[in-house]
Structure formats: C-alpha cells, structure tokens
Amino acid sequence: MINNKYNQHLQNNTFSTLFVGQNLIKLSEVDSTNNFLKELVSKSEPLPEGTVIMADNQYAGRGQQQNIWHTEPGKNLTFSVYLKPSFLNIPQQFLLNMAISIAVNEALTNLLGSGVSIKWPNDIYYKDLKLGGMLIENMITGSRFKSGIIGIGLNVNQQHFAPHLNGKATSVYQILHKDVSLKMLLTDICSHIESNYLKLKAADYLYLRNAYHKRLYRYHEQHKYRHNGEVFFASIQGVRDTGMLVLLEGETEKEYNFKEIEFLN
Ligand code: BTN
C-alpha cells in the first residue's frame, strides 16, 4: 500500500513543484554540491530560488562537524537546494532545519513505511541506523537570512558500507532489497521540501514544531548521553526554535547545542 502510493506518485517523472527542482543542474562529478552551489550563488546572475544541484559522483562531500561525507558514485542521492528564507529571523533559524528534515522524513516514510525518524538535529534514521544527513549552510546579512544552501546526502542503492560504518549506517537497498530510482526519490523529496518550506513562509510554526517532534528519534524516551565526559540517562523533552536540545535528567532540564552532547547506545 505504502509502496504503491509512492510508485504512483513517482510514475510522473517530472517535477510537479512550483519552484523546488524546477531549475535542476545535474553534474556527473563534483567535489561537493554545497561548494558548487555556493560558488554559483556568489558568481552568477540571481539564481532562481529552488535551484537543485545533483551529482552522480561527489568525491569530496562535506558532513557536519568537519566530517567527510563518503558515498559510492552513482548509487546515492547527493544534492543541494538553494532557498532564500529572508522572511526568517536568526533566532528562529532552526525552523528551516525542521521544515527540511520533516520533508525528507515524509518522502522516505512514503517509500519505507514506519521506522524512519529524525535524529536531532537533522539526521535521517531508520530504526537505529543512519540513512542520511544534511548540511545546511546559511548566509546571513544583519539580522536576516540572505540564503540557505541545503545539502542532503541519502544512502539509497548502496549495498555495502565500509567496516567502520557497520551497525551505524544503512541504505534504502538494505531495507527494501531492491534498487529505487534516484530521480524519482529526488522528485518526491523536492515536492515535500516545497510544501514544508511554504508552511515556514506562511509562519505555520506550530505545524512545523509538531511535525518535527512527532518524528523525533528517542523523543520522550530514557537513553544514555554523554556531556563533558559524564554519562547519564535522560529523555528528550524537545528542540527549541534556536536548535538547542532540551534534555530532562532526573528532575532537571538542561539545554545543549550540537557539539555539547553525544547520543550513546
Ligand atoms: C552529515 O550527516 O554529516 C551531513 C551530510 C551531508 C552530505 C550532503 S551530500 C550533498 C551536500 N554536499 C556536501 O558536500 N554535503 C552535503
């Protein structure tokens, strides 16, 4: 049922969006789609909002916290979307991450059914394994956003991972045991990005906060975390619009930013 819906929607192999993906630039090879898009934004004529850069082979992909994003050429989705959320204030900046994470989660839930979640801040998980991640790079002028480069990497048709990723990463192939069309999955993700981005533009923050929390990995569950070398049990109470994670340890609520806290198994 879930897969039928997905296939039907994607049989139409064109973007049914108003702007996200309408200007699609497909590269056979690039260092990083985020770098390419950033350079395009700084150099060229005004770039249409919603421009997507997709690469078959991204050989120097960047992940969060200066990590490298490795991906097998031709097997996975590596793309970047250009957005101009100039209507958003800086303290609300994480609402953009929420909108995009929800969108990717929705498209993957169409494909995989239950089990897909968002691991704070914006990793895409299937059960306890990482299916993909995002690198969102914002350019800010004064107190407003100028532009956002939304880089998304998803493990799609890759069958095997390096040994150090065993028990950490998974792919659509490993879950469904079949290849799926990268273009069709990209099309579906773009249409979900557009509808959630339009909710952000319409200031429907309540919807976005609820949808994000509903999909949040380990939300309201007791698990182990590490902060400054100290290991403790806590449960996630929520994520602020600024992106801070709120943990409840015993009776005490504390807020953490991305670099301060580690999820343990
Ligand atoms: C992470 O989980 O660490 C984030 C990974 C983000 C990878 C994507 S792939 C497309 C875009 N270009 C990059 O260089 N990085 C992002």
mmCIF file of C-alpha atoms and ligand atoms in Angstrom:
data_model
loop_
_atom_site.group_PDB
_atom_site.id
_atom_site.type_symbol
_atom_site.label_atom_id
_atom_site.label_comp_id
_atom_site.label_asym_id
_atom_site.label_seq_id
_atom_site.Cartn_x
_atom_site.Cartn_y
_atom_site.Cartn_z
ATOM 1 C CA MET A 1 0.000 0.000 0.000
ATOM 2 C CA ILE A 2 2.699 2.449 1.048
ATOM 3 C CA ASN A 3 4.916 1.475 -1.861
ATOM 4 C CA ASN A 4 2.004 1.663 -4.329
ATOM 5 C CA LYS A 5 1.260 5.207 -3.342
ATOM 6 C CA TYR A 6 4.904 6.070 -3.745
ATOM 7 C CA ASN A 7 5.194 4.417 -7.164
ATOM 8 C CA GLN A 8 2.041 6.068 -8.440
ATOM 9 C CA HIS A 9 3.195 9.470 -7.387
ATOM 10 C CA LEU A 10 6.568 8.973 -8.971
ATOM 11 C CA GLN A 11 5.409 7.473 -12.239
ATOM 12 C CA ASN A 12 5.138 11.051 -13.381
ATOM 13 C CA ASN A 13 8.841 11.622 -13.696
ATOM 14 C CA THR A 14 8.705 15.419 -13.825
ATOM 15 C CA PHE A 15 8.812 17.898 -11.001
ATOM 16 C CA SER A 16 5.286 18.834 -10.036
ATOM 17 C CA THR A 17 6.555 21.657 -7.862
ATOM 18 C CA LEU A 18 6.275 25.409 -8.345
ATOM 19 C CA PHE A 19 9.940 26.143 -7.780
ATOM 20 C CA VAL A 20 11.943 23.488 -5.875
ATOM 21 C CA GLY A 21 13.752 21.453 -8.544
ATOM 22 C CA GLN A 22 12.413 23.413 -11.496
ATOM 23 C CA ASN A 23 15.965 24.502 -12.225
ATOM 24 C CA LEU A 24 17.822 21.188 -11.912
ATOM 25 C CA ILE A 25 21.555 21.084 -12.623
ATOM 26 C CA LYS A 26 22.814 17.517 -12.878
ATOM 27 C CA LEU A 27 26.585 17.046 -12.652
ATOM 28 C CA SER A 28 28.403 13.817 -13.344
ATOM 29 C CA GLU A 29 31.172 14.744 -10.913
ATOM 30 C CA VAL A 30 31.875 17.488 -8.373
ATOM 31 C CA ASP A 31 33.827 17.940 -5.131
ATOM 32 C CA SER A 32 30.732 18.955 -3.150
ATOM 33 C CA THR A 33 27.297 20.068 -4.376
ATOM 34 C CA ASN A 34 27.198 22.571 -1.487
ATOM 35 C CA ASN A 35 30.504 24.128 -2.651
ATOM 36 C CA PHE A 36 29.309 24.216 -6.260
ATOM 37 C CA LEU A 37 26.028 25.895 -5.314
ATOM 38 C CA LYS A 38 27.750 28.404 -3.027
ATOM 39 C CA GLU A 39 30.057 29.419 -5.835
ATOM 40 C CA LEU A 40 27.155 29.706 -8.253
ATOM 41 C CA VAL A 41 25.277 31.956 -5.816
ATOM 42 C CA SER A 42 28.270 34.241 -5.352
ATOM 43 C CA LYS A 43 29.240 34.441 -9.016
ATOM 44 C CA SER A 44 26.270 34.249 -11.301
ATOM 45 C CA GLU A 45 23.213 36.292 -12.108
ATOM 46 C CA PRO A 46 20.485 35.978 -9.459
ATOM 47 C CA LEU A 47 19.864 32.267 -9.197
ATOM 48 C CA PRO A 48 16.236 31.098 -9.110
ATOM 49 C CA GLU A 49 15.113 30.048 -5.658
ATOM 50 C CA GLY A 50 14.633 26.280 -5.579
ATOM 51 C CA THR A 51 17.596 25.546 -7.857
ATOM 52 C CA VAL A 52 18.849 21.998 -7.220
ATOM 53 C CA ILE A 53 22.392 20.766 -7.857
ATOM 54 C CA MET A 54 22.635 16.991 -8.040
ATOM 55 C CA ALA A 55 25.820 14.973 -8.569
ATOM 56 C CA ASP A 56 26.354 11.357 -9.627
ATOM 57 C CA ASN A 57 29.780 11.371 -8.050
ATOM 58 C CA GLN A 58 30.577 13.699 -5.179
ATOM 59 C CA TYR A 59 34.210 12.985 -4.376
ATOM 60 C CA ALA A 60 34.823 15.424 -1.504
ATOM 61 C CA GLY A 61 31.430 15.677 0.183
ATOM 62 C CA ARG A 62 31.284 17.521 3.464
ATOM 63 C CA GLY A 63 29.353 16.389 6.529
ATOM 64 C CA GLN A 64 28.569 18.069 9.820
ATOM 65 C CA GLN A 65 31.375 18.959 12.234
ATOM 66 C CA GLN A 66 34.042 18.963 9.511
ATOM 67 C CA ASN A 67 33.405 15.284 8.749
ATOM 68 C CA ILE A 68 33.782 13.854 5.259
ATOM 69 C CA TRP A 69 30.644 12.516 3.591
ATOM 70 C CA HIS A 70 31.621 9.340 1.702
ATOM 71 C CA THR A 71 29.269 7.994 -0.916
ATOM 72 C CA GLU A 72 29.532 5.346 -3.624
ATOM 73 C CA PRO A 73 29.371 7.020 -7.078
ATOM 74 C CA GLY A 74 26.079 6.630 -8.941
ATOM 75 C CA LYS A 75 24.343 4.816 -6.089
ATOM 76 C CA ASN A 76 23.102 7.518 -3.756
ATOM 77 C CA LEU A 77 21.469 10.938 -3.610
ATOM 78 C CA THR A 78 23.823 13.850 -3.069
ATOM 79 C CA PHE A 79 22.210 17.188 -3.821
ATOM 80 C CA SER A 80 21.874 20.780 -2.659
ATOM 81 C CA VAL A 81 18.864 23.081 -2.778
ATOM 82 C CA TYR A 82 19.029 26.872 -2.939
ATOM 83 C CA LEU A 83 16.479 28.691 -0.749
ATOM 84 C CA LYS A 84 16.083 32.317 0.242
ATOM 85 C CA PRO A 85 14.368 32.357 3.640
ATOM 86 C CA SER A 86 14.789 36.121 4.075
ATOM 87 C CA PHE A 87 11.476 36.204 5.990
ATOM 88 C CA LEU A 88 13.067 34.284 8.894
ATOM 89 C CA ASN A 89 14.736 35.895 11.944
ATOM 90 C CA ILE A 90 18.062 34.495 13.127
ATOM 91 C CA PRO A 91 16.694 33.188 16.487
ATOM 92 C CA GLN A 92 14.159 31.137 14.508
ATOM 93 C CA GLN A 93 16.741 29.680 12.193
ATOM 94 C CA PHE A 94 16.265 26.070 13.236
ATOM 95 C CA LEU A 95 12.692 26.165 11.881
ATOM 96 C CA LEU A 96 14.264 25.890 8.423
ATOM 97 C CA ASN A 97 16.124 22.723 9.531
ATOM 98 C CA MET A 98 12.828 21.422 10.918
ATOM 99 C CA ALA A 99 10.973 22.040 7.644
ATOM 100 C CA ILE A 100 13.640 20.258 5.574
ATOM 101 C CA SER A 101 14.034 17.340 7.994
ATOM 102 C CA ILE A 102 10.268 16.785 8.015
ATOM 103 C CA ALA A 103 10.227 16.851 4.199
ATOM 104 C CA VAL A 104 12.970 14.234 3.815
ATOM 105 C CA ASN A 105 11.394 12.115 6.530
ATOM 106 C CA GLU A 106 7.980 12.274 4.785
ATOM 107 C CA ALA A 107 9.401 11.192 1.425
ATOM 108 C CA LEU A 108 11.319 8.300 2.996
ATOM 109 C CA THR A 109 8.293 7.217 5.029
ATOM 110 C CA ASN A 110 6.325 7.040 1.738
ATOM 111 C CA LEU A 111 8.994 4.675 0.489
ATOM 112 C CA LEU A 112 9.883 2.659 3.598
ATOM 113 C CA GLY A 113 6.850 2.840 5.864
ATOM 114 C CA SER A 114 7.342 3.187 9.614
ATOM 115 C CA GLY A 115 10.793 3.212 11.196
ATOM 116 C CA VAL A 116 12.048 6.473 9.670
ATOM 117 C CA SER A 117 12.828 9.229 12.167
ATOM 118 C CA ILE A 118 14.768 12.467 12.579
ATOM 119 C CA LYS A 119 17.750 12.282 14.884
ATOM 120 C CA TRP A 120 18.419 15.719 16.300
ATOM 121 C CA PRO A 121 19.431 17.982 14.791
ATOM 122 C CA ASN A 122 18.710 16.687 11.284
ATOM 123 C CA ASP A 123 19.981 13.207 10.596
ATOM 124 C CA ILE A 124 17.606 10.794 8.932
ATOM 125 C CA TYR A 125 17.445 7.468 10.737
ATOM 126 C CA TYR A 126 15.872 4.119 10.004
ATOM 127 C CA LYS A 127 15.426 2.352 13.334
ATOM 128 C CA ASP A 128 18.853 2.875 14.977
ATOM 129 C CA LEU A 129 20.850 3.336 11.769
ATOM 130 C CA LYS A 130 21.719 6.429 9.809
ATOM 131 C CA LEU A 131 20.123 6.643 6.371
ATOM 132 C CA GLY A 132 21.214 10.164 5.561
ATOM 133 C CA GLY A 133 22.173 13.578 6.749
ATOM 134 C CA MET A 134 22.037 17.262 5.977
ATOM 135 C CA LEU A 135 24.488 20.093 5.877
ATOM 136 C CA ILE A 136 22.551 23.356 5.938
ATOM 137 C CA GLU A 137 24.736 26.403 5.369
ATOM 138 C CA ASN A 138 23.098 29.766 5.881
ATOM 139 C CA MET A 139 24.333 33.109 4.663
ATOM 140 C CA ILE A 140 23.226 35.916 6.929
ATOM 141 C CA THR A 141 23.148 39.678 6.431
ATOM 142 C CA GLY A 142 22.397 41.787 9.505
ATOM 143 C CA SER A 143 19.662 40.013 11.458
ATOM 144 C CA ARG A 144 18.157 38.225 8.445
ATOM 145 C CA PHE A 145 18.849 35.274 6.237
ATOM 146 C CA LYS A 146 20.196 36.008 2.803
ATOM 147 C CA SER A 147 20.249 32.473 1.515
ATOM 148 C CA GLY A 148 20.327 28.875 2.596
ATOM 149 C CA ILE A 149 22.286 26.075 0.942
ATOM 150 C CA ILE A 150 20.532 22.856 1.892
ATOM 151 C CA GLY A 151 22.848 19.894 1.269
ATOM 152 C CA ILE A 152 21.276 16.462 1.544
ATOM 153 C CA GLY A 153 23.004 13.090 1.347
ATOM 154 C CA LEU A 154 20.985 9.864 1.425
ATOM 155 C CA ASN A 155 22.144 6.272 1.194
ATOM 156 C CA VAL A 156 19.880 4.840 -1.461
ATOM 157 C CA ASN A 157 21.158 1.985 -3.658
ATOM 158 C CA GLN A 158 24.465 1.391 -1.899
ATOM 159 C CA GLN A 159 24.627 -2.262 -0.858
ATOM 160 C CA HIS A 160 27.743 -2.313 1.318
ATOM 161 C CA PHE A 161 29.445 0.119 3.686
ATOM 162 C CA ALA A 162 32.982 0.415 4.997
ATOM 163 C CA PRO A 163 33.546 -1.798 8.076
ATOM 164 C CA HIS A 164 33.690 1.190 10.444
ATOM 165 C CA LEU A 165 30.080 2.017 9.487
ATOM 166 C CA ASN A 166 28.757 -1.443 10.377
ATOM 167 C CA GLY A 167 25.925 -1.082 12.860
ATOM 168 C CA LYS A 168 25.825 2.670 12.156
ATOM 169 C CA ALA A 169 24.661 3.212 8.563
ATOM 170 C CA THR A 170 22.005 1.733 6.331
ATOM 171 C CA SER A 171 20.516 2.357 2.897
ATOM 172 C CA VAL A 172 17.170 2.049 1.134
ATOM 173 C CA TYR A 173 18.606 -1.000 -0.658
ATOM 174 C CA GLN A 174 19.466 -2.719 2.610
ATOM 175 C CA ILE A 175 15.914 -2.129 3.832
ATOM 176 C CA LEU A 176 13.898 -2.935 0.677
ATOM 177 C CA HIS A 177 16.361 -5.338 -1.007
ATOM 178 C CA LYS A 178 15.847 -3.611 -4.352
ATOM 179 C CA ASP A 179 17.093 -0.556 -6.217
ATOM 180 C CA VAL A 180 14.913 2.539 -6.433
ATOM 181 C CA SER A 181 15.085 5.376 -8.948
ATOM 182 C CA LEU A 182 17.242 8.238 -7.638
ATOM 183 C CA LYS A 183 15.459 10.755 -9.849
ATOM 184 C CA MET A 184 12.044 9.698 -8.592
ATOM 185 C CA LEU A 185 13.093 9.859 -4.963
ATOM 186 C CA LEU A 186 14.632 13.285 -5.578
ATOM 187 C CA THR A 187 11.367 14.446 -7.183
ATOM 188 C CA ASP A 188 9.346 13.329 -4.182
ATOM 189 C CA ILE A 189 11.745 14.931 -1.687
ATOM 190 C CA CYS A 190 11.640 18.220 -3.619
ATOM 191 C CA SER A 191 7.872 18.310 -3.555
ATOM 192 C CA HIS A 192 7.875 17.705 0.234
ATOM 193 C CA ILE A 193 10.562 20.380 0.684
ATOM 194 C CA GLU A 194 8.420 22.842 -1.200
ATOM 195 C CA SER A 195 5.256 22.194 0.795
ATOM 196 C CA ASN A 196 7.048 22.405 4.171
ATOM 197 C CA TYR A 197 9.019 25.464 3.088
ATOM 198 C CA LEU A 198 5.738 27.154 2.132
ATOM 199 C CA LYS A 199 4.433 26.364 5.633
ATOM 200 C CA LEU A 200 7.539 28.065 7.016
ATOM 201 C CA LYS A 201 6.939 31.056 4.773
ATOM 202 C CA ALA A 202 3.323 31.213 5.964
ATOM 203 C CA ALA A 203 4.660 31.242 9.562
ATOM 204 C CA ASP A 204 2.888 27.979 10.391
ATOM 205 C CA TYR A 205 5.480 27.329 13.097
ATOM 206 C CA LEU A 206 3.149 25.300 15.288
ATOM 207 C CA TYR A 207 2.628 22.788 12.485
ATOM 208 C CA LEU A 208 6.380 22.505 11.857
ATOM 209 C CA ARG A 209 7.287 22.124 15.542
ATOM 210 C CA ASN A 210 4.641 19.412 15.986
ATOM 211 C CA ALA A 211 5.580 17.553 12.816
ATOM 212 C CA TYR A 212 9.282 17.644 13.744
ATOM 213 C CA HIS A 213 8.728 16.418 17.305
ATOM 214 C CA LYS A 214 6.344 13.689 16.142
ATOM 215 C CA ARG A 215 9.182 12.245 14.048
ATOM 216 C CA LEU A 216 11.975 12.865 16.529
ATOM 217 C CA TYR A 217 14.262 9.912 17.359
ATOM 218 C CA ARG A 218 14.185 8.964 21.090
ATOM 219 C CA TYR A 219 11.595 11.662 21.892
ATOM 220 C CA HIS A 220 10.386 11.252 25.488
ATOM 221 C CA GLU A 221 12.364 8.006 25.937
ATOM 222 C CA GLN A 222 15.082 7.336 28.528
ATOM 223 C CA HIS A 223 18.504 6.858 26.913
ATOM 224 C CA LYS A 224 22.176 7.362 27.652
ATOM 225 C CA TYR A 225 24.006 10.593 26.757
ATOM 226 C CA ARG A 226 27.489 11.974 27.318
ATOM 227 C CA HIS A 227 28.332 15.587 28.146
ATOM 228 C CA ASN A 228 31.839 16.745 29.142
ATOM 229 C CA GLY A 229 32.884 13.116 29.713
ATOM 230 C CA GLU A 230 29.965 12.435 32.049
ATOM 231 C CA VAL A 231 27.492 9.681 31.070
ATOM 232 C CA PHE A 232 23.885 9.938 32.241
ATOM 233 C CA PHE A 233 20.335 8.836 31.443
ATOM 234 C CA ALA A 234 17.932 11.481 30.222
ATOM 235 C CA SER A 235 14.919 11.930 27.981
ATOM 236 C CA ILE A 236 14.470 14.402 25.149
ATOM 237 C CA GLN A 237 11.828 17.000 26.017
ATOM 238 C CA GLY A 238 12.053 18.945 22.789
ATOM 239 C CA VAL A 239 14.070 21.117 20.467
ATOM 240 C CA ARG A 240 13.935 24.931 20.619
ATOM 241 C CA ASP A 241 13.495 27.148 17.545
ATOM 242 C CA THR A 242 17.156 28.044 18.029
ATOM 243 C CA GLY A 243 18.097 24.362 17.625
ATOM 244 C CA MET A 244 19.016 23.695 21.274
ATOM 245 C CA LEU A 245 18.161 20.189 22.505
ATOM 246 C CA VAL A 246 16.249 20.051 25.813
ATOM 247 C CA LEU A 247 17.073 17.001 27.966
ATOM 248 C CA LEU A 248 15.433 16.020 31.245
ATOM 249 C CA GLU A 249 17.874 14.335 33.620
ATOM 250 C CA GLY A 250 16.110 13.330 36.815
ATOM 251 C CA GLU A 251 14.166 16.453 37.698
ATOM 252 C CA THR A 252 16.455 18.851 35.880
ATOM 253 C CA GLU A 253 16.003 20.224 32.382
ATOM 254 C CA LYS A 254 19.110 21.369 30.524
ATOM 255 C CA GLU A 255 19.703 22.707 27.025
ATOM 256 C CA TYR A 256 22.555 21.603 24.801
ATOM 257 C CA ASN A 257 23.902 22.668 21.483
ATOM 258 C CA PHE A 258 25.055 20.263 18.809
ATOM 259 C CA LYS A 259 28.684 19.986 19.805
ATOM 260 C CA GLU A 260 27.992 19.550 23.524
ATOM 261 C CA ILE A 261 26.135 16.258 23.664
ATOM 262 C CA GLU A 262 26.669 12.740 22.393
ATOM 263 C CA PHE A 263 23.958 10.106 21.957
ATOM 264 C CA LEU A 264 25.052 6.724 23.367
ATOM 265 C CA ASN A 265 23.556 3.279 22.808
HETATM 266 C C1 BTN B 1 26.070 14.723 7.883
HETATM 267 O O1 BTN B 1 25.258 13.916 8.290
HETATM 268 O O2 BTN B 1 27.194 14.824 8.371
HETATM 269 C C2 BTN B 1 25.674 15.644 6.768
HETATM 270 C C3 BTN B 1 25.958 15.067 5.427
HETATM 271 C C4 BTN B 1 25.589 15.991 4.308
HETATM 272 C C5 BTN B 1 26.056 15.472 2.972
HETATM 273 C C6 BTN B 1 25.475 16.250 1.824
HETATM 274 S S1 BTN B 1 25.707 15.419 0.291
HETATM 275 C C7 BTN B 1 25.219 16.831 -0.592
HETATM 276 C C8 BTN B 1 25.784 18.035 0.122
HETATM 277 N N1 BTN B 1 27.124 18.345 -0.327
HETATM 278 C C9 BTN B 1 28.038 18.171 0.620
HETATM 279 O O3 BTN B 1 29.273 18.355 0.487
HETATM 280 N N2 BTN B 1 27.452 17.758 1.750
HETATM 281 C C10 BTN B 1 26.022 17.658 1.606
#
